[in-house]
Tab-separated table of C-alpha atoms in Angstrom:
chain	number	residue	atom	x	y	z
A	1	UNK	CA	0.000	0.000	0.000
A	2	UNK	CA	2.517	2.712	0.317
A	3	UNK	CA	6.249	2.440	-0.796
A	4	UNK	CA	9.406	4.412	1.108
A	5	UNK	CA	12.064	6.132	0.221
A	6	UNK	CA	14.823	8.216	1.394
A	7	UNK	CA	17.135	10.710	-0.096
A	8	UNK	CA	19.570	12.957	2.054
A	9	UNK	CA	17.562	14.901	4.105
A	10	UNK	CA	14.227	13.915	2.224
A	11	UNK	CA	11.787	11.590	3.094
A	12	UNK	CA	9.338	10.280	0.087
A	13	UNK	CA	6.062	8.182	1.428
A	14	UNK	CA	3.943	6.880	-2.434
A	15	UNK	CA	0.662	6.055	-1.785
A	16	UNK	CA	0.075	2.653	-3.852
A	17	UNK	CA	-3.225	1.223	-3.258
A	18	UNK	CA	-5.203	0.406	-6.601
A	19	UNK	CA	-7.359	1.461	-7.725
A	20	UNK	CA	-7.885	4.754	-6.044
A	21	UNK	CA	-6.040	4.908	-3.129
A	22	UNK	CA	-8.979	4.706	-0.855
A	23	UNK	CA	-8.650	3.854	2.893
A	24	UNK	CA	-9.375	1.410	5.458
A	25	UNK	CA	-7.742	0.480	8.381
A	26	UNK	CA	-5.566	-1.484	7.698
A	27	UNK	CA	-4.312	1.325	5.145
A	28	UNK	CA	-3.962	3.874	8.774
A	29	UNK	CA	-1.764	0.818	10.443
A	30	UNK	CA	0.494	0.709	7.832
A	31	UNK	CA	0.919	4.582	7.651
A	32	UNK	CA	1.530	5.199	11.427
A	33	UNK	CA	4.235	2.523	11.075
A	34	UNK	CA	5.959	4.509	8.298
A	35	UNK	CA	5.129	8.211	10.359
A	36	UNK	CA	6.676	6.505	13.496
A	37	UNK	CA	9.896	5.351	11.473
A	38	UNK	CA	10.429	8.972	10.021
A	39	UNK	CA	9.345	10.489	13.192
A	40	UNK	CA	12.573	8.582	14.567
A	41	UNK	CA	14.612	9.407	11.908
A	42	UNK	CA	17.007	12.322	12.677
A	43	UNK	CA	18.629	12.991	9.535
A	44	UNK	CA	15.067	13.967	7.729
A	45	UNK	CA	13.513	17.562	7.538
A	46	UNK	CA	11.255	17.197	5.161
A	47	UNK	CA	8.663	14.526	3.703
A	48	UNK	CA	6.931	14.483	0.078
A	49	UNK	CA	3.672	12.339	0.042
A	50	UNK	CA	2.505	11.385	-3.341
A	51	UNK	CA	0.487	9.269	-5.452
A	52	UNK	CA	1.829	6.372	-7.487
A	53	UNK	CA	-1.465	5.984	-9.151
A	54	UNK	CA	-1.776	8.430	-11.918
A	55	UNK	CA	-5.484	9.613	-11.851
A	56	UNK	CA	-5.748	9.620	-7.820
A	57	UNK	CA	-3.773	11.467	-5.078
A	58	UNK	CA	-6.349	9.531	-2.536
A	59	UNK	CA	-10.262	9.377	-3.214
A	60	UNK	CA	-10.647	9.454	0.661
A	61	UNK	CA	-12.670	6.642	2.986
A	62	UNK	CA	-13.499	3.255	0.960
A	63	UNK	CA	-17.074	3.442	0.503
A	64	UNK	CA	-18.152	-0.253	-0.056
A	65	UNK	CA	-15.977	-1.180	3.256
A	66	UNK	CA	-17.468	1.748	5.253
A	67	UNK	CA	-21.012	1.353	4.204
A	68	UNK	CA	-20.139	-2.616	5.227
A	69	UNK	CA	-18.682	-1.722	8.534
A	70	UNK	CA	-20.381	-1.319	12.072
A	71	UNK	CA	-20.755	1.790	13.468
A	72	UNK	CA	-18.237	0.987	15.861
A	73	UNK	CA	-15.440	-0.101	13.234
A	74	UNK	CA	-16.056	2.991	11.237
A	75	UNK	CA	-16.021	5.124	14.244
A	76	UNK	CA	-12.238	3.223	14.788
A	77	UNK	CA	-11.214	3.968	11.317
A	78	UNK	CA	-12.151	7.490	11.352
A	79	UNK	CA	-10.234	8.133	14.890
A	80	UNK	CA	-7.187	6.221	13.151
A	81	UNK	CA	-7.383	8.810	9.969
A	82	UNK	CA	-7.637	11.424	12.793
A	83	UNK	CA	-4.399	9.942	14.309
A	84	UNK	CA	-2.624	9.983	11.282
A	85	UNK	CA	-3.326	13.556	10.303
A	86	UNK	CA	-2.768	14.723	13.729
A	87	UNK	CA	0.720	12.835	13.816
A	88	UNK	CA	1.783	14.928	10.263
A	89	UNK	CA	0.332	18.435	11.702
A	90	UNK	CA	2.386	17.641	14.878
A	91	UNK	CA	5.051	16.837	13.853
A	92	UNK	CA	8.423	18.309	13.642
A	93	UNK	CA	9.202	17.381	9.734
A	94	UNK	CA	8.066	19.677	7.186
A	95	UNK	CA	5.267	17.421	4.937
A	96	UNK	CA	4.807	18.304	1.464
A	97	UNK	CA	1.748	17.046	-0.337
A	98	UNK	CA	2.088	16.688	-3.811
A	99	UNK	CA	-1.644	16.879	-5.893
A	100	UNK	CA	-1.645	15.373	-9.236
A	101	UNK	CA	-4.988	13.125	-9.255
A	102	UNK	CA	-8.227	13.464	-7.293
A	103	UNK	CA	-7.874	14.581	-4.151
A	104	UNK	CA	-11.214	13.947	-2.344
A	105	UNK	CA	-13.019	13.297	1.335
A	106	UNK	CA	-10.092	11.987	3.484
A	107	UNK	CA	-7.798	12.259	0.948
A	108	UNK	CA	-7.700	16.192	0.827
A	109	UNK	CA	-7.852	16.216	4.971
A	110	UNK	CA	-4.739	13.949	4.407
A	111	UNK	CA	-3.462	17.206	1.816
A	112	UNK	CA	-4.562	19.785	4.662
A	113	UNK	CA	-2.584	18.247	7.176
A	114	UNK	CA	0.903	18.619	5.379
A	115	UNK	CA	2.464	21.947	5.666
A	116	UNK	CA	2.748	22.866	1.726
A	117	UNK	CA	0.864	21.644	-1.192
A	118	UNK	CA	2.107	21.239	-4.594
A	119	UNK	CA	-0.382	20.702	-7.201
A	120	UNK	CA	0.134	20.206	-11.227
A	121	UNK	CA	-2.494	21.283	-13.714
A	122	UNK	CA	-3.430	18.340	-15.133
A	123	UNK	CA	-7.167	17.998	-14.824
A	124	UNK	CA	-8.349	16.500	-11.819
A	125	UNK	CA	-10.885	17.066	-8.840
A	126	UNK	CA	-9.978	18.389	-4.909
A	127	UNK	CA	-12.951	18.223	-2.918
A	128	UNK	CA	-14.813	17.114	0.697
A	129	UNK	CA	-18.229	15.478	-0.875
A	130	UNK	CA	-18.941	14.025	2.249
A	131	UNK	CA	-22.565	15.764	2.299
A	132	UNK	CA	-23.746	14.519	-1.217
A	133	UNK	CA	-23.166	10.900	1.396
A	134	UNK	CA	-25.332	12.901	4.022
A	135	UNK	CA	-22.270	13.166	6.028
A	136	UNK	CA	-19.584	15.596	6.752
A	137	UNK	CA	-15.765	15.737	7.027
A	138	UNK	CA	-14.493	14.256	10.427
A	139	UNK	CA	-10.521	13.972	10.327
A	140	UNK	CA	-9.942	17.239	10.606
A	141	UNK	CA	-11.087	18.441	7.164
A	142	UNK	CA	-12.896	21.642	7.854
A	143	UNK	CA	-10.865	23.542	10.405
A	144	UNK	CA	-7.766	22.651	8.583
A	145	UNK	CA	-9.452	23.546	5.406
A	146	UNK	CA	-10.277	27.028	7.173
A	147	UNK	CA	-6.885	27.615	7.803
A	148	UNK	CA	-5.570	26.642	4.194
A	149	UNK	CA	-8.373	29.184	2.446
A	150	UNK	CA	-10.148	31.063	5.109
A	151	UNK	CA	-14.065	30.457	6.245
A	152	UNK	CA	-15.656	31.605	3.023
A	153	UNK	CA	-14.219	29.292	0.227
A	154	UNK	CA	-14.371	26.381	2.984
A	155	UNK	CA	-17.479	26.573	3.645
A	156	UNK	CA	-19.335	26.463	0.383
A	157	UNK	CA	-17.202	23.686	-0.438
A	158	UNK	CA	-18.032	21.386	2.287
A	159	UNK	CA	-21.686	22.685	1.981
A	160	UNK	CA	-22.221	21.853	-1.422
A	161	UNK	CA	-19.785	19.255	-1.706
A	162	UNK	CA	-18.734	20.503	-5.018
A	163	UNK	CA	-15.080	19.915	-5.688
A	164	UNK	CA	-12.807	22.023	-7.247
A	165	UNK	CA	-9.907	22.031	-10.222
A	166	UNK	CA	-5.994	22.305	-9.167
A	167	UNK	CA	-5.927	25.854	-10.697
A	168	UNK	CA	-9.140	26.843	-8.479
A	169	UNK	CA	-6.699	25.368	-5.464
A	170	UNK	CA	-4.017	27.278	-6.507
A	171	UNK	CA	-6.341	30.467	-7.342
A	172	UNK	CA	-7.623	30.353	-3.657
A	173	UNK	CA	-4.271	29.436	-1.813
A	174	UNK	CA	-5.213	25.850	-1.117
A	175	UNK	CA	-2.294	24.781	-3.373
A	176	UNK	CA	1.164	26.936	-2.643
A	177	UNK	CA	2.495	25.629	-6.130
A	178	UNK	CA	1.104	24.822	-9.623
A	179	UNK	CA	3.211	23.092	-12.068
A	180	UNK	CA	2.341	22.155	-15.833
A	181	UNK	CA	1.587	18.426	-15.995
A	182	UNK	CA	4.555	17.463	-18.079
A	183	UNK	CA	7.399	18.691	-15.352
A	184	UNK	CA	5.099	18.415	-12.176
A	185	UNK	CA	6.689	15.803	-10.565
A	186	UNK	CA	10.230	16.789	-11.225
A	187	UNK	CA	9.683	19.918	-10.411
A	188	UNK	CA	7.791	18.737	-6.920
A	189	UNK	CA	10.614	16.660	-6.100
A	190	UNK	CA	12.931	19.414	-6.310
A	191	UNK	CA	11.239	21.763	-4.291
A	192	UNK	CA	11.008	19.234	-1.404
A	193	UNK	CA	14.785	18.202	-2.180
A	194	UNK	CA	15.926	22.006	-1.950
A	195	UNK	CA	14.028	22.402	1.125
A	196	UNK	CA	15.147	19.744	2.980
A	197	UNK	CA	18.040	21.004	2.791
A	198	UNK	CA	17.054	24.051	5.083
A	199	UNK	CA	18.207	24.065	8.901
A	200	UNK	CA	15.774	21.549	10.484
A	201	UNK	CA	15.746	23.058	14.346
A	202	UNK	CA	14.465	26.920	12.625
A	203	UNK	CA	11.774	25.051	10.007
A	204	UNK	CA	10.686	22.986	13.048
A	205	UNK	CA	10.312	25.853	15.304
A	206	UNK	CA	8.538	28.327	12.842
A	207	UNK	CA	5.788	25.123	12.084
A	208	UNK	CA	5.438	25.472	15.894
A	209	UNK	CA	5.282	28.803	16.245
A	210	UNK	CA	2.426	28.888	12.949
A	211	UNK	CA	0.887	26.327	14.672
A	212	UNK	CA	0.300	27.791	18.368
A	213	UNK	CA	0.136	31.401	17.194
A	214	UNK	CA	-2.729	31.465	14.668
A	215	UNK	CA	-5.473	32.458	16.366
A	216	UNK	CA	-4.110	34.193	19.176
A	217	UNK	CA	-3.494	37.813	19.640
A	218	UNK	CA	-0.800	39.772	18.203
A	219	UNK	CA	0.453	40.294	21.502
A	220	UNK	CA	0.375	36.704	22.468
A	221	UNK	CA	1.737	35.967	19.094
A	222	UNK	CA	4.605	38.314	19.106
A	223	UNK	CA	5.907	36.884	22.317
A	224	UNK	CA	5.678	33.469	21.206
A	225	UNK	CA	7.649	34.489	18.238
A	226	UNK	CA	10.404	35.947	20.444
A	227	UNK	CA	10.567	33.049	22.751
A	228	UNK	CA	11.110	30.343	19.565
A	229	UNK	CA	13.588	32.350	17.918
A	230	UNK	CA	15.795	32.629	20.953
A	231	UNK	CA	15.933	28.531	21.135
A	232	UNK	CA	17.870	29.539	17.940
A	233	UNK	CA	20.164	32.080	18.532
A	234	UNK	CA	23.331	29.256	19.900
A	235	UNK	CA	22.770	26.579	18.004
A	236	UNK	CA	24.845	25.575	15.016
A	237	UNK	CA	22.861	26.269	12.430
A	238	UNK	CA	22.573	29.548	13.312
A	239	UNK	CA	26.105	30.231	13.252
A	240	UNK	CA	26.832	28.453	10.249
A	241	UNK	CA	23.973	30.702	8.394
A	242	UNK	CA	25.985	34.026	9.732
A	243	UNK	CA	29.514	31.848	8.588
A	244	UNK	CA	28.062	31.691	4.904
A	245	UNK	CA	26.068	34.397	4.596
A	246	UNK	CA	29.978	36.342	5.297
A	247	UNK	CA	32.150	33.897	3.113
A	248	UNK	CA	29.565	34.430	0.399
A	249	UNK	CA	28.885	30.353	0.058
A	250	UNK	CA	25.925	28.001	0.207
A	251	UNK	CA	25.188	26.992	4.091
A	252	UNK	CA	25.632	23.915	5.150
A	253	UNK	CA	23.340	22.926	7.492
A	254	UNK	CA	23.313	20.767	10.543
């Protein structure tokens, strides 16, 4: 179901499940077993997720095994997909979704839980359509949603269930990047390669310093600010940055 790889600094999970990608739980074991591995890993900053199935990023939940399951075993499988989200948010890697198939349900929550999206323009849907199901998102899909594209654009698509295009995504700031079909994935792959190569104690402390500051008040947030970047001020990476930055050279981080 998923295959791993890992390059330098970079860490690259491929989502292989025909025909679509969709989830169960046995899908969400699997995953936390790779999360905990890279999680453990020291020497990576920064993780691409991607699709090895060309019209699909992930079409979400596995309807004919949900609308099989108990009530109970659904409610497990939805707490695991909550799990696994909350483990990428959390964590101190830098995740990088990259978007070049339908992206739908769980699979965009998966999307908003990574901390940049990449996205080609090939022609494919993004979308929560839980409530043409007579559901709604549950693993964290609309607040993270929110914070990817503000209230307005999130709600009328998780009210109306209608998904979107990649250029829409990119249009409205739920995709950072949009590449032409052709290059997409090289060009993804280099982005996350170049930026793992960034100092891993600073890109871990501004993702925690997004994370418990949005939504507070400047004040609140300024001080938080100050007290991360001072965990920074001694530490190698640091000085090596100043060292460069003088001898007029690539860094060379820790």
């Amino acid at each position: 179901m998923f295959k791993f790889e890992k390059i330098d600094r970079l860490g690259m999970i491929t989502l292989d499940k025909s025909p679509a990608n969709s989830y169960d739980i046995h899908f969400f074991n699997e995953f936390e077993t790779i999360l905990n591995s890279i999680e453990n890993d020291k020497d990576i900053a920064v993780v691409l997720l991607k699709s090895a199935i060309p019209k699909f990023f992930c079409a979400g939940a596995d309807i004919k095994v949900f609308a099989k399951n108990t009530v109970e075993q659904n409610n497990e499988m939805v707490a695991m997909a909550n799990k696994t989200a909350t483990a990428i948010s959390s964590s101190n890697k830098i995740y990088v979704a990259f978007l070049n198939g339908h992206t739908l349900g769980g699979g965009l929550e998966l999307a908003c839980a990574c901390d940049i999206r990449l996205a080609s323009n090939k022609k494919f849907l993004i979308g929560l359509p839980e409530v043409k199901l007579g559901l709604m998102p549950g693993n964290g899909g609309i607040p993270r949603l929110v914070n990817a594209v503000g209230t307005s654009y999130a709600y009328e698509m998780v009210v109306s269930g209608n998904p979107i295009n990649s250029e829409e995504a990119f249009r409205i700031g739920l995709a950072h990047k949009l590449y032409n079909e052709e290059t997409a994935e090289e060009e993804a792959l280099t982005y996350a390669t170049n930026l793992s190569k960034g100092p891993k104690k600073a890109m871990a402390a501004i993702k925690q310093t997004f994370a418990l500051g949005v939504g507070k008040s400047t004040s609140d947030f300024l001080k938080l600010e100050t007290e991360m970047v001072e965990t920074l001020y001694d530490t190698f990476d640091a000085k090596e940055g100043f060292q460069s930055f003088v001898e007029k050279r690539e860094p060379k981080f820790e």
